[in-house]
Amino acid sequence: MDNMNKLFELNSKGIKVYNPDCLDKMKKSSAIVLNTLKEVESKIKAGLTTKEVDKICEDYIKSCGARPTCKGYQGYPAASCISVNEVVCHGVPSDRIIKDGDIVNVDVVAEIDGWHSDSSRTFMIGSVSDKRKKLVEVSKKAMEIGIQSVEIGKDLKEIGIAIEKYVLSQGSFKIVKEFCGHGIGMSMHEKPFIYHFDPKHKLGKIVPGMFFTVEPIIVNGEEDFKELKDGWTTVTKDGSDAAQFEHTIYVGYDGKVHILTDG
């Protein structure tokens, strides 16, 4: 980049390409997100409501001097998205009680000093069926394979191609194609969109300075979903289960891919 005093430049597709000095800023928000999910892991259990889990997230993020980005975003009412079993994503925390055998995705975004990071995990509660365990395993592996495919000079579509190839090899699992990963940094949602399937067209080259998320949602039934009356929560139409894992990554000027929300 010609002017290293700038935080970022826009490439030909309108994607922010950040200056190397921005990495430390993103590491700070990413550590908060990572540790929020560790806090959830230590406390989530059967008998809690999803509202109570959301409070764990909000309290921890605020204790770090950060802000839960989701709260108030386009009117969203909570600090996190909590999606249980058949909930595909964007589950609004409620009085729903978490039960033994449930799978629960917790998705959090934190902002500190103007920088946002995003991550989610699917937690298995108590004695989970083999069917649900396999779904969680495939979901996590799909994200990992997507991240492993990131390489400077490749087209962004290669991420989705790698994920789709893996998921299709695992049997009857499907990808919910309508929900994508995204650029992130000074805003929660930036370009580019990160598809988790083969989009059949080029999306733009992967270059140093990109921050983005990889976050495939996998279901063990049909991928069709519907939105509930709250305007946010989406559920599978056939009642099948969904699972998701997500990391914020950085494409480094050192040629390496850094998973910022892992640890």
XYZ file of N, CA and C in Angstrom:
789
model
N 0.852 -1.194 0.000
C 0.000 0.000 0.000
C 0.886 1.241 0.000
N 0.532 2.220 -0.795
C 1.389 3.382 -0.993
C 1.471 4.278 0.233
N 0.331 4.495 0.856
C 0.309 5.429 1.980
C 0.022 4.668 3.269
N 1.053 4.358 4.029
C 0.880 3.535 5.221
C 0.239 4.308 6.364
N 0.017 5.615 6.187
C -0.690 6.376 7.210
C -2.194 6.144 7.142
N -2.673 5.609 6.027
C -4.095 5.304 5.905
C -4.403 4.012 6.647
N -5.622 3.923 7.195
C -6.037 2.675 7.824
C -6.331 1.619 6.779
N -6.900 2.040 5.657
C -7.241 1.071 4.620
C -7.327 1.766 3.271
N -7.331 0.945 2.226
C -7.653 1.392 0.876
C -8.761 0.490 0.347
N -9.492 0.966 -0.651
C -10.515 0.154 -1.295
C -9.949 -0.425 -2.579
N -10.131 -1.746 -2.759
C -9.685 -2.322 -4.024
C -10.755 -2.119 -5.095
N -10.555 -2.722 -6.253
C -11.455 -2.471 -7.390
C -12.877 -2.949 -7.141
N -13.062 -3.853 -6.182
C -14.398 -4.358 -5.869
C -14.988 -3.706 -4.620
N -14.357 -2.639 -4.149
C -14.873 -1.945 -2.981
C -14.586 -2.640 -1.668
N -13.624 -3.559 -1.671
C -13.251 -4.293 -0.461
C -12.165 -3.518 0.275
N -12.333 -3.357 1.590
C -11.315 -2.685 2.393
C -10.090 -3.583 2.532
N -8.951 -3.037 2.194
C -7.673 -3.716 2.389
C -6.920 -2.901 3.438
N -6.767 -3.499 4.618
C -6.281 -2.749 5.776
C -4.752 -2.717 5.839
N -4.270 -1.621 6.371
C -2.857 -1.394 6.632
C -2.380 -2.367 7.736
N -1.125 -2.845 7.692
C -0.644 -3.822 8.674
C -0.795 -3.377 10.126
N -0.758 -2.071 10.381
C -0.880 -1.585 11.755
C -2.243 -1.890 12.365
N -3.219 -2.231 11.530
C -4.571 -2.497 12.030
C -4.685 -3.854 12.715
N -3.720 -4.737 12.479
C -3.817 -6.082 13.042
C -3.897 -6.060 14.559
N -3.063 -5.271 15.212
C -3.091 -5.229 16.676
C -4.430 -4.731 17.198
N -5.055 -3.814 16.480
C -6.369 -3.309 16.889
C -7.414 -4.421 16.811
N -7.354 -5.215 15.744
C -8.299 -6.320 15.592
C -8.023 -7.453 16.579
N -6.764 -7.649 16.916
C -6.437 -8.686 17.901
C -7.097 -8.390 19.243
N -7.216 -7.118 19.570
C -7.806 -6.729 20.853
C -9.287 -7.104 20.912
N -10.046 -6.763 19.873
C -11.469 -7.117 19.870
C -11.651 -8.623 19.717
N -10.765 -9.265 18.967
C -10.866 -10.712 18.771
C -10.638 -11.471 20.070
N -9.703 -10.999 20.885
C -9.447 -11.651 22.176
C -10.671 -11.565 23.078
N -11.375 -10.446 23.015
C -12.589 -10.293 23.828
C -13.657 -11.275 23.374
N -13.829 -11.419 22.070
C -14.813 -12.369 21.541
C -14.439 -13.800 21.927
N -13.181 -14.153 21.744
C -12.713 -15.488 22.115
C -12.986 -15.771 23.583
N -12.634 -14.838 24.444
C -12.796 -15.065 25.880
C -14.253 -15.011 26.319
N -15.087 -14.296 25.577
C -16.526 -14.334 25.856
C -17.055 -15.744 25.646
N -16.660 -16.376 24.551
C -17.128 -17.738 24.280
C -16.536 -18.741 25.271
N -15.327 -18.481 25.749
C -14.769 -19.334 26.808
C -15.573 -19.187 28.095
N -16.002 -17.963 28.377
C -16.844 -17.715 29.552
C -18.165 -18.466 29.422
N -18.750 -18.426 28.233
C -19.987 -19.179 27.992
C -19.740 -20.670 28.184
N -18.652 -21.168 27.622
C -18.341 -22.597 27.735
C -18.279 -23.043 29.196
N -17.761 -22.189 30.058
C -17.611 -22.548 31.473
C -18.928 -22.502 32.243
N -19.949 -21.850 31.669
C -21.185 -21.631 32.421
C -22.440 -22.217 31.784
N -22.437 -22.458 30.483
C -23.655 -22.921 29.823
C -24.000 -24.334 30.288
N -25.270 -24.563 30.540
C -25.712 -25.879 31.006
C -27.222 -25.985 30.849
N -27.707 -27.213 30.937
C -29.146 -27.440 30.909
C -29.792 -26.709 32.082
N -30.951 -26.121 31.821
C -31.681 -25.391 32.855
C -31.582 -23.889 32.724
N -30.535 -23.404 32.055
C -30.439 -21.970 31.795
C -31.365 -21.594 30.645
N -31.846 -20.371 30.652
C -32.568 -19.861 29.488
C -31.564 -19.231 28.526
N -31.980 -19.078 27.284
C -31.077 -18.422 26.335
C -30.864 -16.957 26.713
N -31.840 -16.352 27.387
C -31.648 -14.981 27.894
C -30.520 -14.930 28.918
N -30.447 -15.946 29.762
C -29.395 -15.976 30.778
C -28.021 -16.155 30.133
N -27.954 -16.930 29.073
C -26.687 -17.077 28.352
C -26.301 -15.753 27.696
N -27.284 -15.060 27.154
C -27.023 -13.747 26.559
C -26.464 -12.782 27.599
N -26.972 -12.852 28.818
C -26.473 -11.969 29.884
C -25.012 -12.282 30.207
N -24.647 -13.568 30.161
C -23.246 -13.938 30.362
C -22.371 -13.243 29.320
N -22.832 -13.281 28.077
C -22.083 -12.637 26.984
C -21.972 -11.133 27.197
N -23.107 -10.503 27.452
C -23.113 -9.044 27.582
C -22.274 -8.583 28.760
N -22.422 -9.262 29.894
C -21.667 -8.866 31.086
C -20.165 -8.982 30.848
N -19.749 -10.072 30.184
C -18.313 -10.247 29.978
C -17.765 -9.205 29.006
N -18.466 -8.996 27.902
C -17.998 -8.013 26.911
C -17.859 -6.635 27.556
N -18.867 -6.239 28.320
C -18.826 -4.923 28.963
C -17.732 -4.847 30.022
N -17.445 -5.969 30.690
C -16.394 -5.973 31.714
C -15.016 -5.715 31.103
N -14.901 -5.937 29.802
C -13.639 -5.695 29.083
C -13.555 -4.277 28.532
N -14.579 -3.474 28.814
C -14.606 -2.120 28.276
C -15.032 -2.064 26.826
N -15.633 -3.149 26.355
C -16.061 -3.239 24.959
C -17.581 -3.133 24.869
N -18.062 -3.156 23.643
C -19.497 -3.030 23.378
C -19.969 -4.234 22.573
N -21.109 -4.849 22.953
C -21.671 -5.920 22.126
C -22.294 -5.323 20.862
N -21.629 -5.526 19.731
C -22.037 -4.873 18.489
C -23.459 -5.212 18.086
N -23.877 -6.436 18.353
C -25.209 -6.876 17.896
C -26.332 -6.052 18.522
N -26.148 -5.645 19.775
C -27.245 -4.993 20.491
C -27.560 -3.643 19.857
N -28.776 -3.522 19.352
C -29.204 -2.297 18.700
C -28.928 -2.258 17.211
N -28.195 -3.255 16.690
C -27.886 -3.273 15.258
C -29.165 -3.530 14.464
N -29.582 -2.550 13.695
C -30.833 -2.620 12.927
C -32.009 -3.049 13.814
N -31.949 -2.631 15.083
C -33.025 -2.926 16.014
C -32.915 -4.258 16.727
N -31.813 -4.992 16.529
C -31.670 -6.286 17.208
C -31.626 -6.062 18.719
N -32.382 -6.872 19.502
C -32.587 -6.540 20.916
C -31.576 -7.086 21.913
N -30.616 -7.892 21.486
C -29.768 -8.585 22.457
C -28.290 -8.437 22.116
N -27.452 -8.932 23.037
C -26.002 -8.823 22.869
C -25.423 -9.955 22.039
N -26.193 -11.026 21.868
C -25.708 -12.197 21.140
C -26.860 -12.830 20.381
N -26.514 -13.723 19.485
C -27.516 -14.567 18.820
C -27.337 -15.974 19.376
N -28.429 -16.575 19.843
C -28.348 -17.901 20.455
C -29.350 -18.814 19.753
N -28.817 -19.816 19.073
C -29.619 -20.649 18.176
C -29.586 -22.097 18.650
N -30.737 -22.605 19.071
C -30.853 -23.937 19.665
C -31.470 -24.910 18.658
N -30.813 -26.021 18.430
C -31.337 -27.131 17.624
C -31.792 -26.698 16.237
N -33.114 -26.524 16.065
C -33.693 -26.232 14.744
C -33.518 -24.779 14.320
N -33.005 -23.943 15.219
C -32.783 -22.538 14.867
C -31.524 -22.453 14.007
N -31.681 -21.913 12.814
C -30.582 -21.840 11.852
C -29.573 -20.779 12.273
N -30.060 -19.583 12.576
C -29.185 -18.496 13.012
C -30.024 -17.320 13.496
N -29.345 -16.335 14.076
C -29.970 -15.087 14.542
C -31.061 -15.339 15.580
N -30.867 -16.394 16.375
C -31.843 -16.691 17.420
C -31.861 -15.599 18.477
N -33.012 -14.978 18.655
C -33.153 -13.926 19.669
C -33.253 -14.581 21.044
N -32.383 -14.232 21.989
C -32.461 -14.799 23.333
C -33.841 -14.598 23.947
N -34.295 -15.639 24.662
C -35.670 -15.653 25.162
C -35.735 -16.464 26.447
N -36.954 -16.822 26.828
C -37.145 -17.662 28.011
C -37.050 -19.149 27.681
N -36.648 -19.484 26.476
C -36.464 -20.894 26.108
C -35.410 -21.512 27.011
N -35.763 -22.636 27.615
C -34.856 -23.321 28.536
C -33.996 -24.310 27.762
N -32.706 -24.238 27.968
C -31.772 -25.174 27.346
C -31.893 -26.522 28.048
N -31.988 -27.579 27.247
C -32.211 -28.919 27.787
C -31.025 -29.833 27.515
N -30.938 -30.884 28.330
C -29.935 -31.913 28.101
C -30.133 -32.494 26.698
N -29.050 -32.604 25.941
C -29.138 -33.133 24.583
C -29.243 -32.081 23.507
N -29.423 -30.820 23.897
C -29.509 -29.729 22.917
C -28.133 -29.405 22.331
N -28.161 -28.818 21.140
C -26.967 -28.154 20.605
C -27.300 -26.666 20.506
N -26.373 -25.838 20.978
C -26.646 -24.406 21.130
C -25.515 -23.599 20.498
N -25.852 -22.849 19.460
C -24.863 -21.955 18.859
C -24.940 -20.589 19.525
N -23.794 -20.080 19.940
C -23.699 -18.739 20.527
C -22.789 -17.910 19.627
N -23.335 -16.817 19.115
C -22.648 -15.960 18.142
C -22.503 -14.570 18.757
N -21.260 -14.113 18.883
C -21.021 -12.809 19.506
C -20.108 -11.944 18.645
N -20.378 -10.653 18.693
C -19.538 -9.651 18.036
C -19.222 -8.591 19.084
N -17.952 -8.233 19.205
C -17.556 -7.199 20.160
C -16.802 -6.093 19.441
N -17.017 -4.871 19.919
C -16.323 -3.696 19.373
C -15.582 -2.983 20.487
N -14.328 -2.688 20.232
C -13.556 -1.870 21.160
C -12.649 -0.944 20.343
N -12.645 0.313 20.721
C -11.849 1.334 20.028
C -12.174 1.405 18.538
N -13.432 1.071 18.200
C -13.874 1.180 16.813
C -13.623 -0.037 15.946
N -13.154 -1.140 16.544
C -12.821 -2.343 15.781
C -13.688 -3.516 16.235
N -14.221 -4.250 15.261
C -15.185 -5.322 15.520
C -14.591 -6.689 15.180
N -14.884 -7.679 16.007
C -14.557 -9.075 15.698
C -15.773 -9.942 15.989
N -15.844 -11.090 15.320
C -17.059 -11.908 15.277
C -16.671 -13.383 15.337
N -17.354 -14.139 16.185
C -17.096 -15.579 16.253
C -18.314 -16.285 16.822
N -18.442 -17.565 16.489
C -19.513 -18.359 17.099
C -19.043 -19.794 17.292
N -19.698 -20.456 18.244
C -19.445 -21.877 18.510
C -20.763 -22.567 18.778
N -20.816 -23.834 18.435
C -21.969 -24.654 18.796
C -21.570 -25.545 19.960
N -22.280 -25.391 21.065
C -22.009 -26.155 22.286
C -22.953 -27.353 22.369
N -22.416 -28.488 22.801
C -23.231 -29.683 23.018
C -23.540 -29.786 24.509
N -24.812 -29.866 24.833
C -25.255 -29.821 26.231
C -25.572 -31.227 26.730
N -24.791 -31.695 27.692
C -25.068 -32.991 28.298
C -24.911 -34.145 27.323
N -25.863 -35.072 27.372
C -25.822 -36.275 26.532
C -26.473 -35.990 25.184
N -25.656 -35.768 24.191
C -26.134 -35.394 22.857
C -26.163 -36.635 21.964
N -27.186 -36.747 21.142
C -27.328 -37.903 20.250
C -26.176 -37.961 19.255
N -25.906 -39.172 18.762
C -24.851 -39.340 17.763
C -25.139 -38.510 16.518
N -26.409 -38.401 16.158
C -26.794 -37.626 14.970
C -26.400 -36.162 15.134
N -26.658 -35.615 16.317
C -26.296 -34.215 16.563
C -24.783 -34.051 16.694
N -24.126 -35.012 17.323
C -22.664 -34.942 17.435
C -22.016 -34.884 16.060
N -22.511 -35.713 15.145
C -21.954 -35.739 13.792
C -22.182 -34.406 13.086
N -23.367 -33.828 13.260
C -23.660 -32.526 12.659
C -22.685 -31.466 13.162
N -22.454 -31.441 14.453
C -21.531 -30.458 15.036
C -20.113 -30.684 14.498
N -19.717 -31.942 14.416
C -18.390 -32.282 13.892
C -18.222 -31.809 12.445
N -19.230 -32.081 11.611
C -19.159 -31.686 10.199
C -19.143 -30.168 10.070
N -19.939 -29.489 10.886
C -20.000 -28.028 10.847
C -18.646 -27.407 11.189
N -18.026 -27.904 12.240
C -16.724 -27.365 12.641
C -15.665 -27.637 11.576
N -15.667 -28.863 11.056
C -14.684 -29.228 10.037
C -14.883 -28.412 8.765
N -16.140 -28.138 8.408
C -16.420 -27.332 7.213
C -15.796 -25.946 7.334
N -15.939 -25.337 8.525
C -15.310 -24.030 8.744
C -13.788 -24.139 8.627
N -13.223 -25.161 9.256
C -11.763 -25.323 9.249
C -11.233 -25.517 7.828
N -11.943 -26.312 7.034
C -11.518 -26.551 5.650
C -11.618 -25.266 4.836
N -12.669 -24.491 5.082
C -12.785 -23.203 4.406
C -11.610 -22.295 4.718
N -11.239 -22.228 5.988
C -10.110 -21.377 6.393
C -8.798 -21.894 5.800
N -8.632 -23.221 5.803
C -7.404 -23.811 5.253
C -7.237 -23.523 3.763
N -8.348 -23.251 3.081
C -8.288 -22.992 1.636
C -7.883 -21.553 1.307
N -7.846 -20.689 2.317
C -7.514 -19.276 2.086
C -6.031 -19.153 1.744
N -5.766 -18.537 0.611
C -4.386 -18.393 0.141
C -4.284 -17.145 -0.725
N -3.274 -16.351 -0.472
C -3.072 -15.126 -1.252
C -2.983 -15.465 -2.743
N -3.724 -14.715 -3.536
C -3.722 -14.917 -4.980
C -4.859 -15.765 -5.490
N -5.438 -16.592 -4.615
C -6.601 -17.389 -5.007
C -7.839 -16.510 -5.070
N -8.856 -16.966 -5.795
C -10.130 -16.263 -5.781
C -10.897 -16.640 -4.515
N -11.660 -15.688 -4.001
C -12.462 -15.932 -2.794
C -13.438 -17.088 -2.961
N -13.841 -17.376 -4.192
C -14.805 -18.458 -4.408
C -14.243 -19.816 -4.002
N -12.903 -19.935 -3.945
C -12.288 -21.215 -3.594
C -12.636 -21.637 -2.170
N -12.960 -20.672 -1.316
C -13.373 -21.005 0.056
C -14.659 -21.821 0.010
N -15.641 -21.321 -0.728
C -16.917 -22.021 -0.839
C -16.805 -23.352 -1.548
N -15.957 -23.412 -2.564
C -15.764 -24.674 -3.285
C -15.233 -25.743 -2.340
N -14.259 -25.384 -1.513
C -13.672 -26.343 -0.571
C -14.691 -26.803 0.464
N -15.468 -25.862 0.993
C -16.483 -26.211 1.993
C -17.528 -27.133 1.387
N -18.026 -26.777 0.217
C -19.088 -27.569 -0.413
C -18.614 -28.986 -0.737
N -17.403 -29.109 -1.244
C -16.860 -30.431 -1.564
C -16.820 -31.314 -0.324
N -16.370 -30.742 0.790
C -16.306 -31.521 2.032
C -17.693 -31.912 2.517
N -18.604 -30.951 2.603
C -19.935 -31.233 3.154
C -20.658 -32.284 2.322
N -20.574 -32.188 1.011
C -21.237 -33.168 0.145
C -20.643 -34.561 0.312
N -19.377 -34.637 0.719
C -18.732 -35.943 0.915
C -19.175 -36.632 2.200
N -19.885 -35.904 3.056
C -20.241 -36.422 4.377
C -21.636 -37.035 4.449
N -22.299 -37.162 3.312
C -23.612 -37.807 3.322
C -24.737 -36.836 3.079
N -25.718 -36.842 3.973
C -26.964 -36.105 3.730
C -26.958 -34.676 4.271
N -25.818 -34.170 4.700
C -25.753 -32.808 5.236
C -25.853 -31.779 4.110
N -26.412 -30.618 4.453
C -26.563 -29.551 3.464
C -26.077 -28.221 4.047
N -25.681 -27.334 3.154
C -25.257 -25.983 3.519
C -26.436 -25.042 3.337
N -26.676 -24.173 4.317
C -27.700 -23.134 4.160
C -27.039 -21.989 3.390
N -27.349 -21.904 2.122
C -26.589 -21.037 1.214
C -26.890 -19.547 1.368
N -28.041 -19.214 1.937
C -28.436 -17.798 1.996
C -27.604 -16.976 2.973
N -26.906 -17.636 3.901
C -26.141 -16.912 4.915
C -24.647 -17.029 4.616
N -23.975 -15.897 4.586
C -22.584 -15.823 4.132
C -21.666 -15.307 5.235
N -20.374 -15.554 5.042
C -19.383 -14.823 5.802
C -19.262 -13.417 5.224
N -18.411 -12.606 5.826
C -18.366 -11.191 5.435
C -17.061 -10.551 5.867
N -16.721 -9.485 5.171
C -15.627 -8.661 5.638
C -15.985 -8.027 6.972
N -14.958 -7.669 7.722
C -15.168 -7.084 9.054
C -13.950 -6.224 9.382
N -14.110 -5.324 10.321
C -13.006 -4.452 10.719
C -13.554 -3.234 11.423
N -13.628 -2.118 10.713
C -14.170 -0.896 11.302
C -15.695 -0.905 11.326
N -16.293 -1.875 10.664
C -17.734 -2.131 10.736
C -17.934 -3.627 10.914
N -19.108 -4.008 11.433
C -19.377 -5.435 11.614
C -19.501 -6.145 10.274
N -20.179 -5.517 9.332
C -20.387 -6.125 8.017
C -19.773 -5.246 6.931
N -18.784 -5.779 6.274
C -18.132 -5.098 5.160
C -18.036 -6.067 3.986
N -17.662 -5.541 2.838
C -17.329 -6.438 1.734
C -16.003 -7.120 2.063
N -15.763 -8.348 1.550
C -16.562 -9.110 0.595
C -17.549 -10.034 1.286
N -18.512 -10.567 0.519
C -19.308 -11.691 0.986
C -18.473 -12.957 0.791
N -18.519 -13.839 1.786
C -17.787 -15.107 1.710
C -18.813 -16.223 1.559
N -18.902 -16.768 0.355
C -19.873 -17.834 0.100
C -19.334 -19.160 0.617
N -20.251 -19.998 1.107
C -19.867 -21.306 1.643
C -20.226 -22.431 0.682
N -20.357 -22.079 -0.578
C -20.631 -23.027 -1.658
C -20.018 -22.429 -2.919
N -20.003 -23.198 -3.986
C -19.439 -22.705 -5.241
C -20.408 -21.720 -5.888
N -20.058 -20.431 -5.962
C -20.974 -19.450 -6.537
C -20.986 -19.445 -8.067
N -20.087 -20.221 -8.664
C -20.017 -20.360 -10.129
C -19.520 -19.095 -10.833
N -18.963 -18.168 -10.088
C -18.365 -16.989 -10.716
C -17.268 -16.457 -9.795
N -16.379 -15.671 -10.350
C -15.275 -15.139 -9.559
C -15.763 -14.042 -8.616
N -15.130 -13.985 -7.443
C -15.514 -13.011 -6.415
C -14.432 -11.966 -6.167
N -13.238 -12.214 -6.650
C -12.127 -11.303 -6.385
C -10.992 -12.041 -5.701
N -9.786 -11.558 -5.898
C -8.612 -12.247 -5.367
C -8.407 -11.960 -3.886
N -7.891 -12.965 -3.214
C -7.492 -12.826 -1.815
C -6.155 -12.093 -1.781
N -6.104 -11.011 -1.005
C -4.882 -10.203 -0.931
C -4.556 -9.896 0.528
N -3.309 -9.576 0.837
C -2.959 -9.185 2.200
C -3.755 -7.967 2.647
N -4.098 -7.971 3.938
C -4.832 -6.848 4.511
C -6.323 -7.069 4.636
N -6.802 -8.230 4.201
C -8.236 -8.529 4.325
C -8.539 -9.125 5.696
N -9.606 -8.643 6.308
C -10.217 -9.285 7.471
C -11.582 -9.803 7.025
N -11.894 -11.061 7.317
C -13.241 -11.554 7.022
C -13.561 -12.783 7.863
N -14.831 -13.160 7.850
C -15.289 -14.317 8.612
C -15.579 -15.488 7.680
N -15.404 -16.688 8.226
C -15.833 -17.926 7.570
C -16.785 -18.595 8.547
N -18.034 -18.878 8.119
C -19.066 -19.276 9.080
C -20.184 -20.121 8.459
N -19.854 -21.266 7.858
C -20.904 -22.070 7.229
C -21.918 -22.611 8.235
N -23.182 -22.587 7.830
C -24.254 -23.204 8.613
C -24.628 -24.509 7.924
N -24.575 -25.594 8.676
C -24.839 -26.925 8.136
C -26.088 -27.499 8.812
N -26.931 -28.157 8.024
C -28.146 -28.782 8.564
C -28.137 -30.271 8.246
N -28.850 -31.050 9.080
C -28.945 -32.489 8.832
C -30.290 -32.871 8.219
N -30.922 -31.893 7.569
C -32.163 -32.123 6.836
C -32.157 -31.261 5.594
N -33.289 -30.658 5.304
C -33.366 -29.766 4.150
C -32.913 -28.357 4.541
N -32.375 -27.635 3.578
C -31.816 -26.309 3.871
C -32.862 -25.202 3.911
N -34.107 -25.494 3.569
C -35.161 -24.477 3.571
C -35.431 -23.994 4.991
N -35.634 -22.694 5.142
C -35.866 -22.119 6.464
C -36.953 -21.057 6.382
N -37.411 -20.647 7.549
C -38.392 -19.559 7.630
C -38.011 -18.643 8.777
N -38.455 -17.399 8.673
C -38.187 -16.412 9.716
C -39.386 -16.327 10.642
N -39.125 -16.271 11.945
C -40.211 -16.176 12.922
C -40.708 -14.734 13.041
N -41.772 -14.576 13.815
C -42.435 -13.273 13.911
C -41.559 -12.192 14.530
N -40.507 -12.589 15.262
C -39.637 -11.562 15.860
C -38.798 -10.833 14.807
N -38.834 -11.333 13.568
C -38.120 -10.669 12.486
C -36.645 -11.006 12.391
N -36.172 -11.907 13.252
C -34.755 -12.270 13.275
C -34.523 -13.782 13.246
N -35.144 -14.476 14.191
C -34.894 -15.904 14.354
C -35.315 -16.679 13.114
N -34.400 -17.484 12.582
C -34.733 -18.345 11.448
C -34.642 -19.802 11.883
N -35.600 -20.606 11.436
C -35.654 -22.022 11.801
C -35.800 -22.866 10.540
N -35.342 -24.108 10.613
C -35.522 -25.017 9.484
C -37.007 -25.322 9.321
N -37.465 -25.381 8.091
C -38.886 -25.661 7.843
C -39.263 -27.078 8.247
N -38.315 -28.011 8.121
C -38.630 -29.408 8.428
C -38.289 -29.794 9.862
N -37.835 -28.829 10.672
C -37.522 -29.109 12.072
C -36.187 -29.785 12.291
N -35.394 -29.936 11.236
C -34.076 -30.553 11.392
C -33.131 -29.599 12.124
N -31.999 -30.140 12.555
C -31.052 -29.364 13.353
C -30.052 -28.617 12.476
N -29.526 -27.534 13.031
C -28.492 -26.739 12.369
C -27.325 -26.541 13.332
N -26.131 -26.408 12.780
C -24.946 -26.119 13.593
C -24.022 -25.194 12.810
N -23.243 -24.413 13.551
C -22.372 -23.419 12.920
C -21.168 -23.137 13.804
N -20.035 -22.913 13.158
C -18.845 -22.372 13.808
C -18.350 -21.216 12.947
N -17.705 -20.254 13.592
C -17.274 -19.055 12.874
C -15.997 -18.500 13.490
N -15.093 -18.062 12.632
C -13.914 -17.325 13.078
C -13.724 -16.070 12.237
N -13.108 -15.067 12.846
C -12.595 -13.907 12.122
C -11.143 -14.195 11.764
N -10.804 -14.015 10.489
C -9.434 -14.280 10.056
C -8.817 -13.035 9.420
N -7.502 -13.048 9.349
C -6.734 -11.952 8.742
C -5.759 -12.545 7.741
N -5.738 -11.980 6.552
C -4.770 -12.376 5.533
C -3.562 -11.459 5.687
N -2.465 -12.030 6.171
C -1.334 -11.204 6.580
C -0.385 -10.820 5.463
N 0.322 -9.719 5.690
C 1.371 -9.289 4.770
C 2.587 -10.208 4.860
N 2.600 -11.081 5.862
C 3.655 -12.088 5.990
C 3.343 -13.343 5.179
N 2.219 -13.329 4.460
C 1.825 -14.476 3.647
C 1.031 -15.520 4.398
N 0.829 -15.306 5.697
C 0.116 -16.281 6.516
C -1.338 -15.868 6.732
N -2.167 -16.866 7.045
C -3.558 -16.624 7.421
C -3.643 -16.736 8.938
N -4.092 -15.681 9.583
C -4.161 -15.620 11.038
C -5.616 -15.792 11.479
N -5.867 -16.798 12.314
C -7.211 -16.994 12.867
C -7.260 -16.209 14.173
N -7.920 -15.076 14.151
C -7.832 -14.131 15.266
C -8.673 -14.534 16.463
N -9.748 -15.284 16.236
C -10.670 -15.621 17.329
C -10.497 -17.058 17.797
N -9.351 -17.648 17.506
C -9.062 -19.018 17.935
C -8.079 -18.975 19.092
N -8.149 -19.998 19.939
C -7.197 -20.039 21.039
C -7.673 -20.919 22.168
